[in-house]
Amino acid sequence: DQQVKQNSPSLSVQEGRISILNCDYTNSMFDYFLWYKKYPAEGPTFLISISSIKDKNEDGRFTVFLNKSAKHLSLHIVPSQPGDSAVYFCAAKLGGGSNYKLTFGKGTLLTVNP
Amino acid sequence: EADIYQTPRYLVIGTGKKITLECSQTMGHDKMYWYQQDPGMELHLIHYSYGVNSTEKGDLSSESTVSRIRTEHFPLTLESARPSHTSQYLCASSELGGTDEAFFGQGTRLTVV
């Protein structure tokens, strides 16, 4: 049973436009959410996160929005750049303190066209 | 920049061979993890460790084993590789009870023929 779902396997946008990547989750006990970016043949790198007590977190061109009632979060990238082309993984944390584990979605391949 | 390293990056090996995938980190992190990922699929946690002499099974059953004799080192071993073990293996580490950010190595792409 997949607890973190990224229903769009791929997304293509034009350079300079907004990219919106979506993520849905089923477990209401998740208390922290993270986005990771992964280039081919490399490991994921942390991008941005949000606590369940917030509904928005912004870092430069990246903003994550959380809608707890809908169990939905989204990552906005604006303006999109060709270097943003990568696979983006949504991850959710369950548990507190030292016992947490991250549950990942399947990822969305973002392609930003020049 | 994350200081976590995995070797080898790529490995092609015959069925029945014993292999060890190496993972080392220089950040002094107590928690370390092994994830397995197939193309287009999510990362599945197969092993994790809270610190020296601690090893736990993850969410996905795996025939591999791990050890944690030193804080910085978390190797993964397959006693007898099979084609079903073909996958990408990602090692990660994080602070114990600290931020929730996990730092990943570059991964090992394993192919068993």
mmCIF file of C-alpha atoms in Angstrom:
data_model
loop_
_atom_site.group_PDB
_atom_site.id
_atom_site.type_symbol
_atom_site.label_atom_id
_atom_site.label_comp_id
_atom_site.label_asym_id
_atom_site.label_seq_id
_atom_site.Cartn_x
_atom_site.Cartn_y
_atom_site.Cartn_z
ATOM 1 C CA ASP A 1 0.000 0.000 0.000
ATOM 2 C CA GLN A 2 1.625 3.171 -1.226
ATOM 3 C CA GLN A 3 1.379 5.875 1.433
ATOM 4 C CA VAL A 4 3.023 8.642 -0.585
ATOM 5 C CA LYS A 5 1.803 9.050 -4.134
ATOM 6 C CA GLN A 6 3.153 11.108 -6.982
ATOM 7 C CA ASN A 7 0.598 10.452 -9.691
ATOM 8 C CA SER A 8 2.380 12.279 -12.491
ATOM 9 C CA PRO A 9 5.406 10.307 -13.646
ATOM 10 C CA SER A 10 6.571 13.200 -15.801
ATOM 11 C CA LEU A 11 6.078 16.926 -16.369
ATOM 12 C CA SER A 12 7.374 19.158 -19.122
ATOM 13 C CA VAL A 13 7.474 22.967 -18.873
ATOM 14 C CA GLN A 14 9.064 25.867 -20.723
ATOM 15 C CA GLU A 15 11.977 27.753 -19.259
ATOM 16 C CA GLY A 16 10.779 30.731 -17.238
ATOM 17 C CA ARG A 17 7.360 29.262 -16.520
ATOM 18 C CA ILE A 18 6.144 27.742 -13.284
ATOM 19 C CA SER A 19 6.592 24.031 -12.524
ATOM 20 C CA ILE A 20 4.107 22.475 -10.113
ATOM 21 C CA LEU A 21 4.821 19.012 -8.792
ATOM 22 C CA ASN A 22 2.152 17.297 -6.745
ATOM 23 C CA CYS A 23 2.195 14.732 -3.979
ATOM 24 C CA ASP A 24 -0.611 13.040 -2.058
ATOM 25 C CA TYR A 25 -0.362 11.010 1.107
ATOM 26 C CA THR A 26 -2.686 8.721 2.984
ATOM 27 C CA ASN A 27 -1.270 8.574 6.501
ATOM 28 C CA SER A 28 -2.459 11.492 8.627
ATOM 29 C CA MET A 29 0.294 10.716 11.149
ATOM 30 C CA PHE A 30 3.004 12.027 8.833
ATOM 31 C CA ASP A 31 4.384 15.140 10.515
ATOM 32 C CA TYR A 32 7.096 16.354 8.177
ATOM 33 C CA PHE A 33 7.452 16.399 4.423
ATOM 34 C CA LEU A 34 10.521 16.751 2.243
ATOM 35 C CA TRP A 35 11.298 17.149 -1.428
ATOM 36 C CA TYR A 36 14.399 15.624 -2.947
ATOM 37 C CA LYS A 37 15.877 16.177 -6.382
ATOM 38 C CA LYS A 38 17.733 13.433 -8.224
ATOM 39 C CA TYR A 39 19.886 13.664 -11.317
ATOM 40 C CA PRO A 40 20.640 10.498 -13.315
ATOM 41 C CA ALA A 41 23.396 8.334 -11.818
ATOM 42 C CA GLU A 42 23.459 10.434 -8.633
ATOM 43 C CA GLY A 43 21.882 10.134 -5.236
ATOM 44 C CA PRO A 44 18.932 12.318 -4.193
ATOM 45 C CA THR A 45 19.733 15.731 -2.750
ATOM 46 C CA PHE A 46 17.538 17.531 -0.259
ATOM 47 C CA LEU A 47 15.636 20.482 -1.692
ATOM 48 C CA ILE A 48 13.059 21.846 0.733
ATOM 49 C CA SER A 49 10.861 20.659 3.582
ATOM 50 C CA ILE A 50 7.753 21.633 5.507
ATOM 51 C CA SER A 51 6.423 20.799 8.925
ATOM 52 C CA SER A 52 2.821 19.676 9.292
ATOM 53 C CA ILE A 53 2.148 22.721 11.446
ATOM 54 C CA LYS A 54 2.792 25.030 8.504
ATOM 55 C CA ASP A 55 1.061 25.448 5.189
ATOM 56 C CA LYS A 56 3.850 27.084 3.220
ATOM 57 C CA ASN A 57 7.633 27.191 3.129
ATOM 58 C CA GLU A 58 9.650 29.196 0.656
ATOM 59 C CA ASP A 59 13.319 29.039 -0.334
ATOM 60 C CA GLY A 60 14.304 31.149 -3.311
ATOM 61 C CA ARG A 61 12.624 29.824 -6.423
ATOM 62 C CA PHE A 62 11.167 26.855 -4.538
ATOM 63 C CA THR A 63 7.951 26.935 -2.501
ATOM 64 C CA VAL A 64 6.214 23.991 -0.907
ATOM 65 C CA PHE A 65 2.534 24.169 -0.006
ATOM 66 C CA LEU A 66 0.814 21.789 2.375
ATOM 67 C CA ASN A 67 -2.954 21.177 2.537
ATOM 68 C CA LYS A 68 -3.428 18.878 5.502
ATOM 69 C CA SER A 69 -7.167 18.485 5.105
ATOM 70 C CA ALA A 70 -6.643 17.247 1.555
ATOM 71 C CA LYS A 71 -3.470 15.326 2.461
ATOM 72 C CA HIS A 72 -1.790 17.046 -0.422
ATOM 73 C CA LEU A 73 1.409 18.958 -0.937
ATOM 74 C CA SER A 74 2.914 20.625 -3.936
ATOM 75 C CA LEU A 75 6.278 21.994 -4.962
ATOM 76 C CA HIS A 76 6.332 25.172 -7.032
ATOM 77 C CA ILE A 77 9.417 26.174 -8.962
ATOM 78 C CA VAL A 78 9.353 29.630 -10.466
ATOM 79 C CA PRO A 79 10.896 30.571 -12.747
ATOM 80 C CA SER A 80 11.846 27.123 -14.005
ATOM 81 C CA GLN A 81 15.340 26.672 -15.426
ATOM 82 C CA PRO A 82 16.797 23.928 -17.645
ATOM 83 C CA GLY A 83 19.073 22.919 -14.754
ATOM 84 C CA ASP A 84 15.970 22.037 -12.755
ATOM 85 C CA SER A 85 15.400 19.057 -15.068
ATOM 86 C CA ALA A 86 15.589 16.031 -12.761
ATOM 87 C CA VAL A 87 13.434 13.527 -10.917
ATOM 88 C CA TYR A 88 11.715 15.025 -7.879
ATOM 89 C CA PHE A 89 10.792 12.782 -4.975
ATOM 90 C CA CYS A 90 8.273 13.646 -2.308
ATOM 91 C CA ALA A 91 9.000 12.075 1.090
ATOM 92 C CA ALA A 92 7.095 11.983 4.360
ATOM 93 C CA LYS A 93 8.294 11.386 7.884
ATOM 94 C CA LEU A 94 6.446 9.272 10.382
ATOM 95 C CA GLY A 95 7.357 9.256 14.019
ATOM 96 C CA GLY A 96 9.254 11.625 16.213
ATOM 97 C CA GLY A 97 12.696 12.004 17.645
ATOM 98 C CA SER A 98 15.222 9.419 16.592
ATOM 99 C CA ASN A 99 12.753 6.831 15.396
ATOM 100 C CA TYR A 100 11.560 8.438 12.229
ATOM 101 C CA LYS A 101 11.698 6.859 8.806
ATOM 102 C CA LEU A 102 11.181 8.517 5.444
ATOM 103 C CA THR A 103 8.577 7.143 3.041
ATOM 104 C CA PHE A 104 9.139 8.139 -0.573
ATOM 105 C CA GLY A 105 6.896 8.532 -3.592
ATOM 106 C CA LYS A 106 7.823 7.167 -7.016
ATOM 107 C CA GLY A 107 9.078 10.505 -8.249
ATOM 108 C CA THR A 108 8.161 12.894 -11.060
ATOM 109 C CA LEU A 109 10.540 13.519 -13.944
ATOM 110 C CA LEU A 110 10.614 17.257 -14.628
ATOM 111 C CA THR A 111 11.903 18.444 -17.984
ATOM 112 C CA VAL A 112 12.431 22.170 -18.444
ATOM 113 C CA ASN A 113 12.769 23.047 -22.109
ATOM 114 C CA PRO A 114 14.913 26.040 -23.158
ATOM 115 C CA GLU B 1 27.813 19.383 0.038
ATOM 116 C CA ALA B 2 27.168 15.953 1.519
ATOM 117 C CA ASP B 3 30.180 13.903 2.582
ATOM 118 C CA ILE B 4 28.851 10.425 2.069
ATOM 119 C CA TYR B 5 30.489 8.061 -0.336
ATOM 120 C CA GLN B 6 29.510 4.799 -1.918
ATOM 121 C CA THR B 7 31.705 2.343 -3.780
ATOM 122 C CA PRO B 8 31.583 0.941 -6.305
ATOM 123 C CA ARG B 9 29.368 3.209 -8.426
ATOM 124 C CA TYR B 10 28.632 0.399 -10.857
ATOM 125 C CA LEU B 11 29.010 -3.363 -10.409
ATOM 126 C CA VAL B 12 28.250 -6.206 -12.782
ATOM 127 C CA ILE B 13 28.664 -9.586 -11.159
ATOM 128 C CA GLY B 14 27.774 -13.208 -11.787
ATOM 129 C CA THR B 15 25.073 -15.160 -9.997
ATOM 130 C CA GLY B 16 26.189 -16.773 -6.753
ATOM 131 C CA LYS B 17 28.984 -14.330 -5.992
ATOM 132 C CA LYS B 18 29.342 -12.614 -2.636
ATOM 133 C CA ILE B 19 29.417 -8.837 -2.799
ATOM 134 C CA THR B 20 29.827 -5.973 -0.358
ATOM 135 C CA LEU B 21 28.656 -2.469 -1.134
ATOM 136 C CA GLU B 22 30.589 0.139 0.791
ATOM 137 C CA CYS B 23 29.191 3.303 2.362
ATOM 138 C CA SER B 24 31.109 5.822 4.418
ATOM 139 C CA GLN B 25 30.235 9.245 5.783
ATOM 140 C CA THR B 26 32.420 11.878 7.389
ATOM 141 C CA MET B 27 29.666 13.957 8.988
ATOM 142 C CA GLY B 28 29.598 12.057 12.267
ATOM 143 C CA HIS B 29 25.964 11.101 11.740
ATOM 144 C CA ASP B 30 24.564 8.425 13.997
ATOM 145 C CA LYS B 31 21.746 7.272 11.732
ATOM 146 C CA MET B 32 22.506 5.526 8.474
ATOM 147 C CA TYR B 33 20.213 3.902 5.929
ATOM 148 C CA TRP B 34 20.190 1.687 2.875
ATOM 149 C CA TYR B 35 17.503 2.223 0.259
ATOM 150 C CA GLN B 36 16.805 0.165 -2.828
ATOM 151 C CA GLN B 37 15.351 1.766 -5.914
ATOM 152 C CA ASP B 38 14.246 0.313 -9.231
ATOM 153 C CA PRO B 39 13.740 2.635 -12.228
ATOM 154 C CA GLY B 40 10.530 4.650 -11.981
ATOM 155 C CA MET B 41 9.810 3.354 -8.521
ATOM 156 C CA GLU B 42 9.988 4.765 -5.025
ATOM 157 C CA LEU B 43 12.959 4.371 -2.725
ATOM 158 C CA HIS B 44 12.400 1.436 -0.384
ATOM 159 C CA LEU B 45 14.140 1.337 2.993
ATOM 160 C CA ILE B 46 15.861 -2.029 3.439
ATOM 161 C CA HIS B 47 18.157 -1.423 6.434
ATOM 162 C CA TYR B 48 18.925 1.292 8.946
ATOM 163 C CA SER B 49 21.083 1.866 11.968
ATOM 164 C CA TYR B 50 20.879 4.182 14.988
ATOM 165 C CA GLY B 51 24.590 3.932 15.695
ATOM 166 C CA VAL B 52 27.450 1.528 16.340
ATOM 167 C CA ASN B 53 26.299 -2.090 16.804
ATOM 168 C CA SER B 54 22.718 -1.141 15.870
ATOM 169 C CA THR B 55 21.092 -2.596 12.753
ATOM 170 C CA GLU B 56 17.407 -2.800 11.903
ATOM 171 C CA LYS B 57 15.379 -4.214 9.027
ATOM 172 C CA GLY B 58 13.563 -1.698 6.888
ATOM 173 C CA ASP B 59 10.159 -1.773 5.274
ATOM 174 C CA LEU B 60 11.193 -3.880 2.288
ATOM 175 C CA SER B 61 12.390 -7.404 2.945
ATOM 176 C CA SER B 62 15.898 -7.936 1.663
ATOM 177 C CA GLU B 63 18.286 -10.876 1.574
ATOM 178 C CA SER B 64 21.162 -8.505 2.209
ATOM 179 C CA THR B 65 22.786 -7.941 5.594
ATOM 180 C CA VAL B 66 24.482 -4.909 7.106
ATOM 181 C CA SER B 67 26.929 -4.173 9.884
ATOM 182 C CA ARG B 68 27.830 -1.051 11.847
ATOM 183 C CA ILE B 69 31.153 -1.535 13.602
ATOM 184 C CA ARG B 70 32.224 2.070 13.154
ATOM 185 C CA THR B 71 30.084 5.208 13.131
ATOM 186 C CA GLU B 72 31.266 6.249 9.703
ATOM 187 C CA HIS B 73 30.936 2.910 7.939
ATOM 188 C CA PHE B 74 27.769 0.969 7.004
ATOM 189 C CA PRO B 75 28.504 -1.776 4.472
ATOM 190 C CA LEU B 76 25.832 -3.934 2.849
ATOM 191 C CA THR B 77 26.576 -7.564 1.958
ATOM 192 C CA LEU B 78 24.875 -10.051 -0.329
ATOM 193 C CA GLU B 79 26.162 -13.566 0.375
ATOM 194 C CA SER B 80 24.963 -14.996 -2.937
ATOM 195 C CA ALA B 81 23.899 -12.530 -5.592
ATOM 196 C CA ARG B 82 20.946 -13.334 -7.845
ATOM 197 C CA PRO B 83 19.486 -11.518 -10.878
ATOM 198 C CA SER B 84 16.553 -10.416 -8.679
ATOM 199 C CA HIS B 85 19.069 -8.332 -6.702
ATOM 200 C CA THR B 86 19.694 -6.138 -9.732
ATOM 201 C CA SER B 87 18.807 -2.619 -8.615
ATOM 202 C CA GLN B 88 20.218 0.683 -7.450
ATOM 203 C CA TYR B 89 21.309 0.790 -3.816
ATOM 204 C CA LEU B 90 21.413 4.171 -2.079
ATOM 205 C CA CYS B 91 23.087 4.822 1.251
ATOM 206 C CA ALA B 92 22.091 7.809 3.381
ATOM 207 C CA SER B 93 22.826 9.293 6.784
ATOM 208 C CA SER B 94 21.263 11.822 9.130
ATOM 209 C CA GLU B 95 21.702 13.289 12.569
ATOM 210 C CA LEU B 96 20.117 11.387 15.438
ATOM 211 C CA GLY B 97 17.174 13.444 16.615
ATOM 212 C CA GLY B 98 18.385 16.427 14.632
ATOM 213 C CA THR B 99 17.071 17.866 11.388
ATOM 214 C CA ASP B 100 15.052 15.567 9.219
ATOM 215 C CA GLU B 101 17.249 15.936 6.210
ATOM 216 C CA ALA B 102 18.945 12.743 5.070
ATOM 217 C CA PHE B 103 22.093 13.026 2.975
ATOM 218 C CA PHE B 104 22.479 10.477 0.203
ATOM 219 C CA GLY B 105 25.484 8.939 -1.464
ATOM 220 C CA GLN B 106 25.683 8.667 -5.244
ATOM 221 C CA GLY B 107 24.404 5.110 -5.238
ATOM 222 C CA THR B 108 25.637 1.761 -6.489
ATOM 223 C CA ARG B 109 24.049 0.386 -9.626
ATOM 224 C CA LEU B 110 24.213 -3.411 -9.226
ATOM 225 C CA THR B 111 23.606 -5.793 -12.108
ATOM 226 C CA VAL B 112 23.654 -9.532 -11.462
ATOM 227 C CA VAL B 113 23.961 -11.647 -14.590
#
